[in-house]
Short mmCIF file of C-alpha atoms in Angstrom, two decimals:
data_model
loop_
_atom_site.label_atom_id
_atom_site.label_comp_id
_atom_site.label_asym_id
_atom_site.label_seq_id
_atom_site.Cartn_x
_atom_site.Cartn_y
_atom_site.Cartn_z
CA UNK J 1 13.25 18.54 21.25
CA UNK J 2 11.64 22.26 21.76
CA UNK J 3 9.21 22.85 25.27
CA UNK J 4 10.96 20.28 26.76
CA UNK J 5 13.63 18.09 29.08
CA UNK J 6 15.40 14.64 27.64
CA UNK J 7 15.51 12.09 30.97
CA UNK J 8 17.91 8.76 29.59
CA UNK J 9 16.65 5.72 31.26
CA UNK J 10 20.02 3.69 30.65
CA UNK J 11 22.16 5.70 33.25
CA UNK J 12 24.89 7.01 31.96
CA UNK J 13 26.27 4.76 29.70
CA UNK J 14 27.11 5.94 26.51
CA UNK J 15 24.90 5.45 23.91
CA UNK J 16 24.08 6.24 19.88
CA UNK J 17 21.12 8.03 18.19
CA UNK J 18 20.84 9.95 15.20
CA UNK J 19 18.18 13.14 14.64
CA UNK J 20 16.76 15.11 11.88
CA UNK J 21 14.50 18.41 12.13
CA UNK J 22 12.93 20.88 9.74
CA UNK J 23 10.29 22.99 10.10
CA UNK J 24 8.24 24.93 7.43
CA UNK J 25 4.78 27.21 7.93
CA UNK J 26 2.30 25.85 10.45
CA UNK J 27 4.17 22.70 11.54
CA UNK J 28 7.63 20.86 12.09
CA UNK J 29 9.32 17.65 11.89
CA UNK J 30 11.24 15.17 13.87
CA UNK J 31 12.89 12.14 12.66
CA UNK J 32 14.90 10.22 15.64
CA UNK J 33 16.36 7.26 16.39
CA UNK J 34 18.30 5.99 19.27
CA UNK J 35 19.59 3.01 21.04
CA UNK J 36 18.77 3.53 24.63
CA UNK J 37 15.12 4.06 26.24
CA UNK J 38 14.70 7.49 27.23
CA UNK J 39 11.60 10.27 28.27
CA UNK J 40 10.43 13.54 27.32
CA UNK J 41 8.96 15.83 29.64
CA UNK J 42 7.07 18.95 28.12
CA UNK J 43 6.70 21.98 29.82
CA UNK J 44 2.56 23.34 29.91
CA UNK J 45 3.97 27.18 28.35
CA UNK J 46 2.84 26.30 24.91
CA UNK J 47 -0.41 24.62 23.89
CA UNK J 48 -0.05 22.56 20.52
CA UNK J 49 -0.49 19.75 18.71
CA UNK J 50 1.93 16.93 18.16
CA UNK J 51 1.68 13.47 16.18
CA UNK J 52 4.08 10.31 16.98
CA UNK J 53 4.95 7.63 14.50
CA UNK J 54 6.95 4.83 15.83
CA UNK J 55 8.20 2.72 13.40
CA UNK J 56 10.53 0.74 16.36
CA UNK J 57 9.93 0.06 19.50
CA UNK J 58 6.89 1.70 21.67
CA UNK J 59 5.96 5.14 22.64
CA UNK J 60 3.79 5.79 25.94
CA UNK J 61 2.46 8.97 27.65
CA UNK J 62 -0.22 9.62 30.33
CA UNK J 63 -3.05 11.58 28.59
CA UNK J 64 -5.73 12.75 30.54
CA UNK J 65 -4.78 10.56 33.57
CA UNK J 66 -4.73 7.65 31.38
CA UNK J 67 -1.90 5.43 29.91
CA UNK J 68 -1.91 4.87 26.76
CA UNK J 69 1.27 2.99 25.08
CA UNK J 70 1.26 2.49 21.01
CA UNK J 71 3.49 0.83 18.25
CA UNK J 72 4.11 1.11 14.75
CA UNK J 73 0.42 -0.30 14.30
CA UNK J 74 -0.82 3.49 16.10
CA UNK J 75 0.06 6.90 16.43
CA UNK J 76 0.01 8.85 19.32
CA UNK J 77 -2.06 12.18 19.33
CA UNK J 78 -0.31 14.81 21.82
CA UNK J 79 -2.72 17.62 22.54
CA UNK J 80 -0.09 19.68 24.93
CA UNK J 81 -1.08 20.57 28.24
CA UNK J 82 -3.04 17.10 28.30
CA UNK J 83 0.26 15.37 28.45
CA UNK J 84 3.23 16.04 30.47
CA UNK J 85 5.47 13.44 29.69
CA UNK J 86 6.02 10.73 26.69
CA UNK J 87 8.70 7.76 27.07
CA UNK J 88 10.69 6.29 24.10
CA UNK J 89 11.25 2.73 24.36
CA UNK J 90 12.87 -0.25 22.64
CA UNK J 91 14.83 -3.49 22.87
CA UNK J 92 18.15 -1.95 21.72
CA UNK J 93 16.35 0.44 19.32
CA UNK J 94 14.02 3.02 19.14
CA UNK J 95 12.79 5.00 16.03
CA UNK J 96 9.61 7.27 15.34
CA UNK J 97 8.56 10.78 13.48
CA UNK J 98 7.11 13.44 15.23
CA UNK J 99 4.97 16.37 13.36
CA UNK J 100 4.43 19.69 15.78
CA UNK J 101 1.46 21.27 14.47
CA UNK J 102 1.66 25.61 15.49
CA UNK J 103 -1.50 26.20 17.56
CA UNK J 104 -2.59 28.66 15.02
CA UNK J 105 -2.54 26.49 12.09
CA UNK J 106 -4.82 23.84 13.81
CA UNK J 107 -7.13 26.03 15.10
CA UNK J 108 -7.52 27.40 11.34
CA UNK J 109 -8.64 23.70 10.44
CA UNK J 110 -10.85 23.13 13.16
CA UNK J 111 -12.55 26.74 13.08
CA UNK J 112 -13.28 25.62 9.39
CA UNK J 113 -14.84 22.36 10.69
CA UNK J 114 -16.24 22.93 13.92
CA UNK J 115 -17.75 26.54 14.54
CA UNK J 116 -16.03 27.60 17.69
CA UNK J 117 -14.32 24.29 18.68
CA UNK J 118 -10.48 24.64 20.14
CA UNK J 119 -7.71 21.92 20.72
CA UNK J 120 -8.59 21.71 24.52
CA UNK J 121 -12.57 21.31 23.73
CA UNK J 122 -12.06 18.71 20.89
CA UNK J 123 -10.33 15.96 23.09
CA UNK J 124 -8.94 14.26 20.24
CA UNK J 125 -8.78 10.07 20.99
CA UNK J 126 -5.16 10.14 21.61
CA UNK J 127 -4.52 6.89 19.90
CA UNK J 128 -4.97 6.80 15.98
CA UNK J 129 -5.18 3.21 14.49
CA UNK J 130 -2.80 3.09 11.33
CA UNK J 131 -4.39 -0.19 10.28
CA UNK J 132 -7.63 0.88 8.41
CA UNK J 133 -8.21 3.51 5.09
CA UNK J 134 -7.40 6.40 7.28
CA UNK J 135 -4.51 5.72 9.17
CA UNK J 136 -2.92 4.30 5.90
CA UNK J 137 -3.74 7.97 4.61
CA UNK J 138 -2.01 9.61 7.42
CA UNK J 139 1.24 7.12 7.25
CA UNK J 140 1.33 8.38 3.17
CA UNK J 141 1.30 11.81 4.25
CA UNK J 142 3.97 11.40 6.70
CA UNK J 143 6.33 9.86 4.58
CA UNK J 144 5.48 12.61 2.03
CA UNK J 145 6.31 15.35 4.86
CA UNK J 146 9.58 13.23 5.34
CA UNK J 147 10.80 13.21 1.87
CA UNK J 148 9.94 17.09 1.50
CA UNK J 149 11.39 17.91 4.81
CA UNK J 150 15.06 15.57 3.80
CA UNK J 151 15.71 16.98 0.48
CA UNK J 152 15.81 20.54 0.37
CA UNK J 153 15.02 21.03 -3.57
CA UNK J 154 11.91 19.23 -2.69
CA UNK J 155 10.81 21.46 0.07
CA UNK J 156 8.39 24.43 -0.85
CA UNK J 157 6.04 26.32 1.30
CA UNK J 158 3.47 25.50 -0.77
CA UNK J 159 3.99 22.06 -0.76
CA UNK J 160 4.22 21.63 2.96
CA UNK J 161 1.43 23.89 3.87
CA UNK J 162 -1.20 21.47 1.94
CA UNK J 163 0.51 18.83 3.14
CA UNK J 164 0.01 19.89 6.87
CA UNK J 165 -3.32 21.18 6.26
CA UNK J 166 -4.24 17.80 4.46
CA UNK J 167 -2.68 15.93 7.64
CA UNK J 168 -5.14 18.16 10.56
CA UNK J 169 -8.47 17.71 8.20
CA UNK J 170 -8.14 13.91 7.85
CA UNK J 171 -6.94 13.43 11.56
CA UNK J 172 -10.00 15.74 12.59
CA UNK J 173 -12.69 14.05 10.39
CA UNK J 174 -11.29 10.56 10.19
CA UNK J 175 -10.17 9.60 13.54
CA UNK J 176 -12.34 9.47 16.85
CA UNK J 177 -12.59 13.10 19.05
CA UNK J 178 -15.37 14.76 21.56
CA UNK J 179 -17.05 16.68 18.39
CA UNK J 180 -17.11 13.32 16.67
CA UNK J 181 -21.26 12.76 17.08
CA UNK J 182 -21.93 16.59 16.08
CA UNK J 183 -19.99 16.09 13.24
CA UNK J 184 -22.72 16.09 11.06
CA UNK J 185 -24.76 18.57 13.35
CA UNK J 186 -22.10 21.47 12.35
CA UNK J 187 -22.28 20.42 8.83
CA UNK J 188 -24.04 23.12 6.39
CA UNK J 189 -24.52 22.00 2.79
CA UNK J 190 -23.03 24.03 0.02
CA UNK J 191 -24.91 25.45 -2.18
CA UNK J 192 -24.00 25.22 -6.18
CA UNK J 193 -23.11 28.68 -5.88
CA UNK J 194 -20.68 28.37 -3.44
CA UNK J 195 -18.90 25.39 -5.05
CA UNK J 196 -18.58 27.87 -8.15
CA UNK J 197 -17.67 30.74 -6.44
CA UNK J 198 -14.83 28.20 -4.98
CA UNK J 199 -13.88 27.30 -8.40
CA UNK J 200 -13.44 30.94 -9.16
CA UNK J 201 -10.87 31.37 -6.25
CA UNK J 202 -9.08 28.56 -7.54
CA UNK J 203 -8.72 29.67 -10.75
CA UNK J 204 -7.70 32.94 -9.67
CA UNK J 205 -5.11 31.76 -7.27
CA UNK J 206 -4.35 28.39 -8.65
CA UNK J 207 0.01 29.81 -8.48
CA UNK J 208 -0.22 30.56 -4.96
CA UNK J 209 0.40 28.37 -1.52
CA UNK J 210 -3.50 27.34 -1.55
CA UNK J 211 -4.93 25.74 1.12
CA UNK J 212 -8.72 23.94 1.50
CA UNK J 213 -9.00 26.31 4.10
CA UNK J 214 -8.54 29.58 2.11
CA UNK J 215 -10.87 28.07 -0.49
CA UNK J 216 -13.65 27.51 1.56
CA UNK J 217 -13.35 31.06 3.69
CA UNK J 218 -13.68 32.38 -0.15
CA UNK J 219 -16.63 30.41 -0.44
CA UNK J 220 -18.05 31.12 3.21
CA UNK J 221 -18.70 27.64 4.06
CA UNK J 222 -16.40 25.00 6.24
CA UNK J 223 -14.20 22.87 4.81
CA UNK J 224 -16.04 19.64 5.59
CA UNK J 225 -18.93 21.50 3.21
CA UNK J 226 -16.72 22.45 0.79
CA UNK J 227 -15.66 18.33 0.54
CA UNK J 228 -19.08 17.19 0.05
CA UNK J 229 -20.20 20.23 -2.41
CA UNK J 230 -17.43 19.23 -4.73
CA UNK J 231 -18.48 15.25 -4.34
CA UNK J 232 -21.70 15.86 -4.99
CA UNK J 233 -21.55 18.87 -7.89
CA UNK J 234 -18.28 18.40 -9.66
CA UNK J 235 -17.87 14.22 -8.54
CA UNK J 236 -14.40 15.17 -7.21
CA UNK J 237 -12.74 16.50 -4.39
CA UNK J 238 -11.52 19.64 -4.32
CA UNK J 239 -7.85 18.87 -3.86
CA UNK J 240 -8.11 16.53 -6.82
CA UNK J 241 -9.86 19.90 -9.01
CA UNK J 242 -7.18 21.67 -7.59
CA UNK J 243 -4.42 19.49 -9.35
CA UNK J 244 -6.87 18.94 -12.35
CA UNK J 245 -6.62 22.96 -13.41
CA UNK J 246 -2.82 23.26 -12.18
CA UNK J 247 -1.93 20.48 -14.95
CA UNK J 248 -4.31 22.55 -17.55
CA UNK J 249 -2.58 25.61 -16.80
CA UNK J 250 0.63 23.98 -17.22
CA UNK J 251 -0.37 22.22 -20.04
CA UNK J 252 -1.96 25.21 -21.94
CA UNK J 253 1.65 27.07 -21.49
CA UNK J 254 3.94 24.14 -22.92
CA UNK J 255 1.39 23.97 -25.50
CA UNK J 256 1.99 27.94 -26.55
CA UNK J 257 4.35 28.02 -29.17
CA UNK J 258 5.41 31.95 -27.19
CA UNK J 259 6.46 29.49 -24.32
CA UNK J 260 10.34 30.26 -23.48
CA UNK J 261 10.38 28.35 -20.03
CA UNK J 262 11.52 25.43 -19.55
CA UNK J 263 9.66 22.44 -18.07
CA UNK J 264 10.51 22.45 -14.64
CA UNK J 265 9.78 26.54 -14.42
CA UNK J 266 6.40 25.74 -15.73
CA UNK J 267 5.80 23.23 -13.61
CA UNK J 268 7.03 25.25 -10.31
CA UNK J 269 5.00 28.44 -11.87
CA UNK J 270 1.67 26.10 -11.38
CA UNK J 271 2.42 24.84 -8.14
CA UNK J 272 4.22 21.23 -8.73
CA UNK J 273 7.17 21.77 -6.56
CA UNK J 274 8.18 17.71 -7.65
CA UNK J 275 9.45 17.16 -10.78
CA UNK J 276 8.78 13.25 -10.69
CA UNK J 277 5.39 13.30 -9.50
CA UNK J 278 4.58 16.25 -11.84
CA UNK J 279 5.62 14.23 -14.95
CA UNK J 280 3.32 11.10 -13.68
CA UNK J 281 0.72 13.06 -13.55
CA UNK J 282 0.85 14.83 -16.75
CA UNK J 283 1.82 11.85 -18.26
CA UNK J 284 -1.45 10.03 -16.98
CA UNK J 285 -3.24 12.97 -17.91
CA UNK J 286 -2.45 13.60 -21.19
CA UNK J 287 -0.29 10.59 -22.84
CA UNK J 288 3.07 12.34 -23.15
CA UNK J 289 5.79 13.65 -21.53
CA UNK J 290 5.66 17.78 -20.58
CA UNK J 291 8.99 17.92 -22.13
CA UNK J 292 7.44 15.99 -25.08
CA UNK J 293 4.79 18.62 -25.61
CA UNK J 294 6.91 21.40 -25.25
CA UNK J 295 9.04 19.86 -27.58
CA UNK J 296 6.50 19.66 -30.03
CA UNK J 297 5.20 23.05 -29.32
CA UNK J 298 8.82 24.80 -30.68
CA UNK J 299 8.49 22.35 -33.47
CA UNK J 300 5.31 23.73 -34.56
CA UNK J 301 6.77 27.73 -33.94
CA UNK J 302 9.87 26.55 -36.12
CA UNK J 303 7.65 25.07 -38.93
CA UNK J 304 5.74 28.87 -39.09
CA UNK J 305 8.69 30.68 -39.04
#
């Protein structure tokens, strides 16, 4: 792990471990399993946010002078330099996934929701309960990140950036922190005109690696106001709306007799990195597979040739 020293708590005995690491725009991902207890001692040279999700054993740390111990029912939020060390323990086996976010990415998401907030000032609760709806969503998003990081064919800067921002938005807007009581005080209602501007920006850039922070910035509102505004005026979340217009664009291209691109290239063009999920969403929306749409368009072109 970078910026850290690893101390083995099992003496000099041999042990087995495995680890996977991958990084993308905005954050990095670690998947580690070991057969010995160990401690990670962090340096204080870099401010950053980490999320640790154990699947076996426990994770403990001393955060803001308070000991915190979690198991697989919780995630540990590490706002460095508030924590100096983390201990990983288990009865013969420990396993966890860690997400480490760049401070610039964290501050961009924070500033979109809480004007003037910083990672130091927000005082995020170190223990995140995974049993509730927000916790289950956090687990699902972390699993989606893992699937993308493990498979280079699934990994893309676009999809990873969206997942990383979704995780940060989920944590800051649904888990306790020092600004939770002031959250509504900082909320400014979005106007219909601003939501229209957000929609126009989405449509003009939907083939790009859009994040909700960029959409909110284009409409001159916070991400939280963007969320409320879409629910109020469009009866849908911004991410769901973006997915909808990307599906519409993909269908329009696949339906065109002039299209010469294969289904995979059309999907990638409109922001769908995972072909299985694209096909499932496409069938749910239009009642047929994308390949069937393309086949019918080619048949129509041949009939008129």
